[in-house]
């Protein structure tokens, strides 16, 4: 069997549109014979460094974003009790737990469940009670996970991943990267990325 | 025959993604039995008032945008010699001529041809030689058109249209508005707007 094309799926907890991608990306990829590599990183760190204030101080953009997400969530058949809290407060811990989870094999489930609780119950990912509820659902001990996520090498990995994202030219989330260089920004570019990986065209 | 749904197509000359919409929106709308009402307005005036600096000072976003537009233009089969000059310098005159053209019946052809020359020859819409070349192609006298576009009521109409766009919550171009209130921002939301106008769902 030929090797499947690989797409890096750069995602950040607390990124509003990333929710839509997180809930559907694996299904779309597997239906298309593409392997997704989930890469949690801190998009906020990059946006702060770039002074990229996508939403702050822009109520019209906020209002539009929630309406746009609600329409798409209805189309995908996933919950979206918009507006959800944004920006989130505990993004650093959320990302360190996600990095730990990716190492230990429960990262994707953690990310999906964190996002679902954010949009279903309006509880921030990485904060209580979302964090402990999600970890309990995965059969994990929140205190032990928090302690493990405080290990210095977890923070180092998160920083290295974020630095790699920035070096790739990533400025927002989600971003899909094909062949380690072709960027596709946004949930609405997932199909473009998949087609590109397979044919070198977006459709 | 039942009345066709109407979608307002708010567009600005000099808006990079508007090019993709301008070149295909009429075809997509007519294939779907929807009437498009072309509404030129000054998105830059709104963005300046909102301090919405979408691209300025963000080389990563610029690089991404040109790649994204090039991929989509290839898909649609239209020319896109990216990067094209941006931001454009003469956006006020460009919009006043477009407003005049909408009144006199040649506005859509003027907008399409201005955009095509911008992306095919990298010549700014509203500046020479794009402006005169486009008007000549339409069989119009550039000096006469410039004089007519200087009439105060043209500027008044442009201001009123821009004020209406702002009151609707528009913050970017292109924006499609269904039923006078539901906003769909971006060329990539044209199909959402059309489906919404017909069914109240995006797909």
CSV table of C-alpha atoms in Angstrom, one decimal:
chain,number,residue,atom,x,y,z
A,1,UNK,CA,0.0,0.0,0.0
A,2,UNK,CA,1.3,3.5,-0.8
A,3,UNK,CA,2.1,5.8,2.0
A,4,UNK,CA,-0.6,8.2,3.0
A,5,UNK,CA,0.1,11.9,2.6
A,6,UNK,CA,0.7,13.6,5.9
A,7,UNK,CA,-0.7,17.0,6.9
A,8,UNK,CA,0.4,18.8,10.1
A,9,UNK,CA,-2.6,20.2,12.0
A,10,UNK,CA,-1.4,23.1,14.0
A,11,UNK,CA,-3.9,23.9,16.7
A,12,UNK,CA,-4.3,26.1,19.8
A,13,UNK,CA,-6.6,25.6,22.7
A,14,UNK,CA,-8.7,28.8,23.0
A,15,UNK,CA,-8.7,29.4,19.3
A,16,UNK,CA,-12.3,29.9,18.3
A,17,UNK,CA,-12.3,28.5,14.8
A,18,UNK,CA,-10.0,25.6,15.8
A,19,UNK,CA,-13.1,24.1,17.5
A,20,UNK,CA,-14.7,23.4,14.1
A,21,UNK,CA,-11.5,21.8,12.8
A,22,UNK,CA,-10.9,19.7,15.9
A,23,UNK,CA,-14.4,18.2,15.8
A,24,UNK,CA,-14.2,17.1,12.1
A,25,UNK,CA,-10.6,17.0,10.9
A,26,UNK,CA,-9.9,13.3,11.7
A,27,UNK,CA,-13.1,12.2,10.0
A,28,UNK,CA,-12.4,14.2,6.9
A,29,UNK,CA,-8.8,13.2,6.7
A,30,UNK,CA,-9.5,9.5,7.1
A,31,UNK,CA,-12.2,9.6,4.5
A,32,UNK,CA,-9.6,11.1,2.1
A,33,UNK,CA,-6.8,8.7,3.0
A,34,UNK,CA,-4.7,11.4,4.6
A,35,UNK,CA,-2.8,11.2,7.9
A,36,UNK,CA,-3.2,14.2,10.3
A,37,UNK,CA,-0.4,15.0,12.7
A,38,UNK,CA,-1.9,17.0,15.6
A,39,UNK,CA,0.6,19.8,16.7
A,40,UNK,CA,-0.6,21.9,19.7
A,41,UNK,CA,1.2,25.2,19.8
A,42,UNK,CA,0.6,28.6,21.3
A,43,UNK,CA,-0.8,30.8,18.6
A,44,UNK,CA,-1.4,33.6,21.1
A,45,UNK,CA,2.4,33.9,21.7
A,46,UNK,CA,2.9,34.3,18.0
A,47,UNK,CA,0.1,36.8,17.6
A,48,UNK,CA,1.3,38.9,20.6
A,49,UNK,CA,4.8,39.0,19.1
A,50,UNK,CA,3.4,40.1,15.7
A,51,UNK,CA,0.9,42.6,17.3
A,52,UNK,CA,-1.8,40.7,15.4
A,53,UNK,CA,-5.0,41.8,17.2
A,54,UNK,CA,-7.4,39.9,15.2
A,55,UNK,CA,-10.4,40.5,17.4
A,56,UNK,CA,-9.5,42.7,20.4
A,57,UNK,CA,-11.4,46.0,20.3
A,58,UNK,CA,-13.4,45.0,17.2
A,59,UNK,CA,-17.0,44.2,18.3
A,60,UNK,CA,-18.2,43.9,14.7
A,61,UNK,CA,-15.7,41.2,14.0
A,62,UNK,CA,-16.6,39.4,17.2
A,63,UNK,CA,-20.3,39.5,16.4
A,64,UNK,CA,-19.6,38.2,12.9
A,65,UNK,CA,-17.4,35.4,14.1
A,66,UNK,CA,-19.9,34.0,16.5
A,67,UNK,CA,-22.6,34.0,13.8
A,68,UNK,CA,-20.3,32.4,11.3
A,69,UNK,CA,-19.2,29.7,13.7
A,70,UNK,CA,-22.9,29.0,14.8
A,71,UNK,CA,-23.9,28.6,11.2
A,72,UNK,CA,-21.1,26.2,10.4
A,73,UNK,CA,-21.5,24.3,13.7
A,74,UNK,CA,-25.2,23.8,12.8
A,75,UNK,CA,-24.1,22.5,9.3
A,76,UNK,CA,-21.6,20.1,10.9
A,77,UNK,CA,-24.1,19.0,13.5
A,78,UNK,CA,-22.0,20.0,16.6
A,79,UNK,CA,-22.9,22.1,19.6
A,80,UNK,CA,-22.0,25.8,19.6
A,81,UNK,CA,-23.4,27.8,22.4
A,82,UNK,CA,-21.9,31.0,21.2
A,83,UNK,CA,-20.5,33.3,22.4
A,84,UNK,CA,-18.1,31.2,24.5
A,85,UNK,CA,-15.6,32.9,26.9
A,86,UNK,CA,-12.8,34.5,24.8
A,87,UNK,CA,-10.0,35.1,25.1
A,88,UNK,CA,-9.4,32.2,27.5
A,89,UNK,CA,-7.2,32.8,30.6
A,90,UNK,CA,-5.3,29.6,31.2
A,91,UNK,CA,-3.9,28.9,27.8
A,92,UNK,CA,-0.4,28.0,28.9
A,93,UNK,CA,-1.5,25.1,31.2
A,94,UNK,CA,-4.0,24.0,28.6
A,95,UNK,CA,-1.2,23.7,26.0
A,96,UNK,CA,1.3,22.0,28.4
A,97,UNK,CA,-1.4,19.3,29.2
A,98,UNK,CA,-2.1,18.9,25.5
A,99,UNK,CA,1.7,18.4,24.8
A,100,UNK,CA,1.9,15.8,27.7
A,101,UNK,CA,-1.2,14.1,26.3
A,102,UNK,CA,0.3,13.9,22.8
A,103,UNK,CA,3.3,12.1,24.3
A,104,UNK,CA,1.2,9.7,26.3
A,105,UNK,CA,-1.4,8.9,23.7
A,106,UNK,CA,-4.4,10.7,25.1
A,107,UNK,CA,-3.7,14.1,23.7
A,108,UNK,CA,-6.3,14.1,20.8
A,109,UNK,CA,-9.0,13.0,23.1
A,110,UNK,CA,-8.1,15.6,25.6
A,111,UNK,CA,-8.1,18.4,23.0
A,112,UNK,CA,-11.4,17.3,21.5
A,113,UNK,CA,-13.2,17.0,24.9
A,114,UNK,CA,-11.7,20.3,26.1
A,115,UNK,CA,-13.0,22.1,23.1
A,116,UNK,CA,-16.4,20.4,23.3
A,117,UNK,CA,-16.9,21.5,26.9
A,118,UNK,CA,-15.9,25.0,26.0
A,119,UNK,CA,-18.5,25.3,23.3
A,120,UNK,CA,-21.2,23.1,24.9
A,121,UNK,CA,-21.0,24.4,28.5
A,122,UNK,CA,-19.0,27.7,28.0
A,123,UNK,CA,-16.2,26.5,30.3
A,124,UNK,CA,-12.7,27.5,29.3
A,125,UNK,CA,-10.3,24.8,28.2
A,126,UNK,CA,-7.3,24.6,30.6
A,127,UNK,CA,-9.3,26.1,33.5
A,128,UNK,CA,-11.5,24.4,36.2
A,129,UNK,CA,-13.9,22.7,36.0
A,130,UNK,CA,-13.2,22.0,32.3
A,131,UNK,CA,-9.7,20.7,32.9
A,132,UNK,CA,-10.5,18.2,35.7
A,133,UNK,CA,-13.8,17.1,34.1
A,134,UNK,CA,-12.0,16.4,30.8
A,135,UNK,CA,-9.2,14.5,32.5
A,136,UNK,CA,-11.7,12.5,34.6
A,137,UNK,CA,-13.6,11.5,31.4
A,138,UNK,CA,-10.3,10.2,30.1
A,139,UNK,CA,-9.7,8.2,33.3
A,140,UNK,CA,-6.8,10.4,34.4
A,141,UNK,CA,-6.0,11.9,37.7
A,142,UNK,CA,-6.0,15.7,37.4
A,143,UNK,CA,-3.4,16.3,40.2
A,144,UNK,CA,-1.0,13.8,38.7
A,145,UNK,CA,-1.5,15.3,35.2
A,146,UNK,CA,-0.9,18.9,36.4
A,147,UNK,CA,2.3,17.8,38.2
A,148,UNK,CA,3.5,16.0,35.0
A,149,UNK,CA,2.6,19.0,32.9
A,150,UNK,CA,4.8,21.2,35.1
A,151,UNK,CA,7.9,19.3,34.1
A,152,UNK,CA,10.4,21.6,32.4
A,153,UNK,CA,10.8,19.5,29.3
A,154,UNK,CA,7.0,19.9,28.6
A,155,UNK,CA,7.4,23.7,28.5
A,156,UNK,CA,10.5,23.3,26.4
A,157,UNK,CA,8.6,21.2,23.9
A,158,UNK,CA,5.7,23.7,23.7
A,159,UNK,CA,8.2,26.5,23.1
A,160,UNK,CA,10.0,24.5,20.4
A,161,UNK,CA,6.7,23.7,18.7
A,162,UNK,CA,5.6,27.3,18.8
A,163,UNK,CA,9.0,28.4,17.4
A,164,UNK,CA,8.7,25.9,14.6
A,165,UNK,CA,5.1,27.2,13.8
A,166,UNK,CA,6.4,30.7,13.7
A,167,UNK,CA,9.4,29.7,11.5
A,168,UNK,CA,6.9,28.2,9.1
A,169,UNK,CA,5.1,31.6,8.8
A,170,UNK,CA,2.1,30.5,10.8
A,171,UNK,CA,0.2,33.5,12.2
A,172,UNK,CA,-3.2,32.0,13.2
A,173,UNK,CA,-5.0,28.8,14.1
A,174,UNK,CA,-5.9,26.3,12.9
A,175,UNK,CA,-3.3,26.0,10.2
A,176,UNK,CA,-2.8,22.9,8.1
A,177,UNK,CA,0.7,22.5,6.6
A,178,UNK,CA,1.3,20.2,3.6
A,179,UNK,CA,4.8,18.9,2.8
A,180,UNK,CA,6.3,20.9,5.7
A,181,UNK,CA,5.8,24.2,3.8
A,182,UNK,CA,2.4,24.9,2.1
A,183,UNK,CA,0.2,26.7,4.6
A,184,UNK,CA,-3.6,26.6,4.7
A,185,UNK,CA,-5.1,28.8,7.4
A,186,UNK,CA,-8.5,28.2,8.9
A,187,UNK,CA,-11.0,25.4,9.3
A,188,UNK,CA,-12.5,26.4,6.0
A,189,UNK,CA,-9.2,25.5,4.3
A,190,UNK,CA,-9.0,21.9,5.5
A,191,UNK,CA,-10.4,20.5,2.2
A,192,UNK,CA,-8.0,22.7,0.3
A,193,UNK,CA,-5.1,21.2,2.3
A,194,UNK,CA,-6.3,17.7,1.7
A,195,UNK,CA,-6.7,18.2,-2.0
A,196,UNK,CA,-3.3,19.8,-2.2
A,197,UNK,CA,-1.7,16.9,-0.4
A,198,UNK,CA,-3.2,14.5,-2.9
A,199,UNK,CA,-3.1,16.4,-6.2
A,200,UNK,CA,-1.2,19.7,-5.8
A,201,UNK,CA,-4.4,21.6,-6.4
A,202,UNK,CA,-7.1,22.8,-4.0
A,203,UNK,CA,-9.9,21.1,-5.8
B,1,UNK,CA,-42.5,32.8,-11.5
B,2,UNK,CA,-41.4,33.2,-7.8
B,3,UNK,CA,-39.2,36.2,-7.1
B,4,UNK,CA,-35.5,35.5,-6.9
B,5,UNK,CA,-33.8,35.9,-3.5
B,6,UNK,CA,-31.6,39.1,-3.4
B,7,UNK,CA,-28.1,39.2,-2.0
B,8,UNK,CA,-26.3,42.5,-1.5
B,9,UNK,CA,-22.7,42.2,-2.7
B,10,UNK,CA,-20.7,44.8,-0.8
B,11,UNK,CA,-17.4,45.3,-2.6
B,12,UNK,CA,-14.4,47.6,-2.5
B,13,UNK,CA,-11.9,48.3,-5.3
B,14,UNK,CA,-8.5,47.6,-3.9
B,15,UNK,CA,-9.7,44.8,-1.7
B,16,UNK,CA,-7.5,41.8,-2.5
B,17,UNK,CA,-10.0,38.9,-1.9
B,18,UNK,CA,-12.8,40.9,-3.6
B,19,UNK,CA,-11.1,40.1,-6.9
B,20,UNK,CA,-12.0,36.4,-6.6
B,21,UNK,CA,-15.6,37.3,-5.8
B,22,UNK,CA,-16.0,39.9,-8.6
B,23,UNK,CA,-14.8,37.5,-11.2
B,24,UNK,CA,-17.2,34.7,-10.3
B,25,UNK,CA,-20.1,36.0,-8.3
B,26,UNK,CA,-22.5,36.7,-11.1
B,27,UNK,CA,-22.1,33.3,-12.6
B,28,UNK,CA,-22.5,31.5,-9.3
B,29,UNK,CA,-25.6,33.6,-8.5
B,30,UNK,CA,-27.3,33.1,-11.8
B,31,UNK,CA,-26.6,29.4,-11.7
B,32,UNK,CA,-28.4,29.3,-8.4
B,33,UNK,CA,-31.3,31.6,-9.3
B,34,UNK,CA,-30.2,34.4,-7.0
B,35,UNK,CA,-30.0,38.1,-7.8
B,36,UNK,CA,-26.9,40.0,-6.8
B,37,UNK,CA,-27.0,43.7,-6.0
B,38,UNK,CA,-23.5,45.2,-6.5
B,39,UNK,CA,-22.8,47.8,-3.8
B,40,UNK,CA,-19.5,49.6,-4.1
B,41,UNK,CA,-18.4,51.1,-0.7
B,42,UNK,CA,-15.2,52.2,0.9
B,43,UNK,CA,-14.1,49.4,3.2
B,44,UNK,CA,-10.9,51.2,3.9
B,45,UNK,CA,-12.7,54.1,5.5
B,46,UNK,CA,-14.5,51.6,7.9
B,47,UNK,CA,-11.3,49.7,8.6
B,48,UNK,CA,-9.5,53.0,9.4
B,49,UNK,CA,-12.3,54.1,11.7
B,50,UNK,CA,-12.1,50.7,13.5
B,51,UNK,CA,-8.3,50.6,13.6
B,52,UNK,CA,-8.7,47.2,11.8
B,53,UNK,CA,-5.1,46.7,10.5
B,54,UNK,CA,-5.7,43.4,8.8
B,55,UNK,CA,-2.4,43.2,6.9
B,56,UNK,CA,-0.3,46.3,7.7
B,57,UNK,CA,3.0,45.3,9.4
B,58,UNK,CA,2.3,41.6,9.1
B,59,UNK,CA,4.5,40.1,6.4
B,60,UNK,CA,3.5,36.6,7.3
B,61,UNK,CA,-0.2,37.4,6.6
B,62,UNK,CA,0.7,39.1,3.4
B,63,UNK,CA,2.7,36.1,2.1
B,64,UNK,CA,0.0,33.8,3.1
B,65,UNK,CA,-2.7,35.9,1.4
B,66,UNK,CA,-1.0,36.0,-1.9
B,67,UNK,CA,-0.4,32.2,-1.9
B,68,UNK,CA,-4.0,31.6,-0.9
B,69,UNK,CA,-5.3,33.9,-3.6
B,70,UNK,CA,-3.0,32.3,-6.2
B,71,UNK,CA,-4.2,28.8,-5.4
B,72,UNK,CA,-7.8,29.8,-5.6
B,73,UNK,CA,-7.4,31.8,-8.8
B,74,UNK,CA,-5.8,28.8,-10.4
B,75,UNK,CA,-8.8,26.7,-9.3
B,76,UNK,CA,-11.2,29.3,-10.8
B,77,UNK,CA,-9.1,29.7,-13.9
B,78,UNK,CA,-8.5,33.4,-13.6
B,79,UNK,CA,-5.2,35.3,-13.8
B,80,UNK,CA,-3.5,36.3,-10.6
B,81,UNK,CA,0.0,37.7,-10.9
B,82,UNK,CA,0.5,38.0,-7.2
B,83,UNK,CA,1.6,40.1,-5.4
B,84,UNK,CA,-0.3,43.0,-6.9
B,85,UNK,CA,0.2,46.6,-5.6
B,86,UNK,CA,-1.4,46.9,-2.2
B,87,UNK,CA,-2.7,49.0,-0.6
B,88,UNK,CA,-3.8,51.0,-3.6
B,89,UNK,CA,-3.4,54.7,-3.6
B,90,UNK,CA,-6.4,56.1,-5.5
B,91,UNK,CA,-9.3,54.3,-3.8
B,92,UNK,CA,-11.5,57.3,-3.5
B,93,UNK,CA,-11.7,58.1,-7.2
B,94,UNK,CA,-12.0,54.4,-8.1
B,95,UNK,CA,-15.1,54.2,-5.9
B,96,UNK,CA,-16.7,57.4,-7.2
B,97,UNK,CA,-16.3,56.2,-10.7
B,98,UNK,CA,-17.8,52.8,-9.7
B,99,UNK,CA,-20.8,54.6,-8.1
B,100,UNK,CA,-21.3,56.7,-11.3
B,101,UNK,CA,-21.0,53.5,-13.3
B,102,UNK,CA,-23.7,51.7,-11.3
B,103,UNK,CA,-26.0,54.7,-11.9
B,104,UNK,CA,-25.3,54.7,-15.6
B,105,UNK,CA,-25.3,50.9,-16.2
B,106,UNK,CA,-21.6,50.2,-16.9
B,107,UNK,CA,-20.6,49.9,-13.2
B,108,UNK,CA,-20.2,46.1,-13.0
B,109,UNK,CA,-18.2,46.0,-16.3
B,110,UNK,CA,-16.0,48.8,-14.9
B,111,UNK,CA,-15.4,47.0,-11.6
B,112,UNK,CA,-14.6,43.6,-13.3
B,113,UNK,CA,-12.2,45.1,-15.8
B,114,UNK,CA,-10.5,47.3,-13.2
B,115,UNK,CA,-9.9,44.2,-11.0
B,116,UNK,CA,-8.8,42.1,-13.9
B,117,UNK,CA,-6.2,44.7,-15.0
B,118,UNK,CA,-5.0,44.9,-11.3
B,119,UNK,CA,-4.3,41.2,-11.1
B,120,UNK,CA,-3.3,40.6,-14.7
B,121,UNK,CA,-1.0,43.6,-15.2
B,122,UNK,CA,-0.4,44.8,-11.6
B,123,UNK,CA,-1.9,48.2,-12.3
B,124,UNK,CA,-3.9,49.7,-9.6
B,125,UNK,CA,-7.6,50.2,-10.1
B,126,UNK,CA,-8.6,53.9,-10.0
B,127,UNK,CA,-5.1,55.0,-11.1
B,128,UNK,CA,-3.6,55.5,-14.6
B,129,UNK,CA,-3.2,53.7,-16.8
B,130,UNK,CA,-5.8,51.2,-15.4
B,131,UNK,CA,-8.5,53.8,-15.1
B,132,UNK,CA,-8.3,55.2,-18.7
B,133,UNK,CA,-7.7,51.8,-20.2
B,134,UNK,CA,-10.7,50.3,-18.5
B,135,UNK,CA,-12.9,53.2,-19.5
B,136,UNK,CA,-11.7,53.1,-23.1
B,137,UNK,CA,-12.6,49.4,-23.2
B,138,UNK,CA,-16.1,50.3,-22.1
B,139,UNK,CA,-16.3,52.9,-24.9
B,140,UNK,CA,-16.2,55.8,-22.4
B,141,UNK,CA,-14.3,59.1,-22.4
B,142,UNK,CA,-12.0,59.1,-19.3
B,143,UNK,CA,-12.0,63.0,-19.0
B,144,UNK,CA,-15.8,63.1,-19.1
B,145,UNK,CA,-16.1,60.3,-16.6
B,146,UNK,CA,-13.6,61.9,-14.2
B,147,UNK,CA,-15.6,65.2,-14.4
B,148,UNK,CA,-18.9,63.4,-13.8
B,149,UNK,CA,-17.4,61.5,-10.9
B,150,UNK,CA,-16.4,64.8,-9.3
B,151,UNK,CA,-20.0,65.8,-8.9
B,152,UNK,CA,-20.8,66.2,-5.2
B,153,UNK,CA,-23.8,63.9,-5.2
B,154,UNK,CA,-21.5,61.0,-6.3
B,155,UNK,CA,-19.4,61.6,-3.2
B,156,UNK,CA,-22.5,61.8,-1.1
B,157,UNK,CA,-23.8,58.5,-2.4
B,158,UNK,CA,-20.5,56.8,-1.7
B,159,UNK,CA,-20.5,58.2,1.8
B,160,UNK,CA,-24.1,57.0,2.3
B,161,UNK,CA,-23.4,53.6,1.0
B,162,UNK,CA,-20.3,53.3,3.3
B,163,UNK,CA,-22.3,54.5,6.2
B,164,UNK,CA,-25.0,51.8,5.5
B,165,UNK,CA,-22.3,49.2,5.3
B,166,UNK,CA,-20.9,50.2,8.6
B,167,UNK,CA,-24.4,50.3,10.2
B,168,UNK,CA,-24.9,46.7,9.0
B,169,UNK,CA,-21.7,45.7,10.9
B,170,UNK,CA,-19.6,45.2,7.8
B,171,UNK,CA,-15.8,45.4,8.6
B,172,UNK,CA,-14.3,43.8,5.5
B,173,UNK,CA,-14.8,43.1,1.8
B,174,UNK,CA,-16.3,41.4,0.1
B,175,UNK,CA,-19.3,41.0,2.3
B,176,UNK,CA,-22.6,39.3,1.1
B,177,UNK,CA,-25.7,40.4,3.0
B,178,UNK,CA,-28.8,38.3,2.9
B,179,UNK,CA,-32.2,39.7,3.8
B,180,UNK,CA,-30.6,43.0,4.7
B,181,UNK,CA,-29.1,41.6,7.9
B,182,UNK,CA,-27.3,38.3,7.7
B,183,UNK,CA,-23.6,38.9,6.9
B,184,UNK,CA,-21.2,36.6,5.1
B,185,UNK,CA,-17.6,37.9,4.9
B,186,UNK,CA,-15.2,36.8,2.2
B,187,UNK,CA,-15.2,35.3,-1.3
B,188,UNK,CA,-15.2,31.9,0.4
B,189,UNK,CA,-18.6,32.6,2.0
B,190,UNK,CA,-20.4,33.3,-1.3
B,191,UNK,CA,-21.9,29.8,-1.5
B,192,UNK,CA,-22.9,30.0,2.2
B,193,UNK,CA,-24.8,33.2,1.4
B,194,UNK,CA,-26.5,31.7,-1.6
B,195,UNK,CA,-27.6,28.6,0.3
B,196,UNK,CA,-28.8,30.8,3.2
B,197,UNK,CA,-30.9,33.0,0.9
B,198,UNK,CA,-32.5,29.9,-0.5
B,199,UNK,CA,-32.8,27.6,2.5
B,200,UNK,CA,-31.8,29.4,5.7
B,201,UNK,CA,-28.8,27.1,6.0
B,202,UNK,CA,-25.3,27.3,4.7
B,203,UNK,CA,-25.3,24.0,2.9
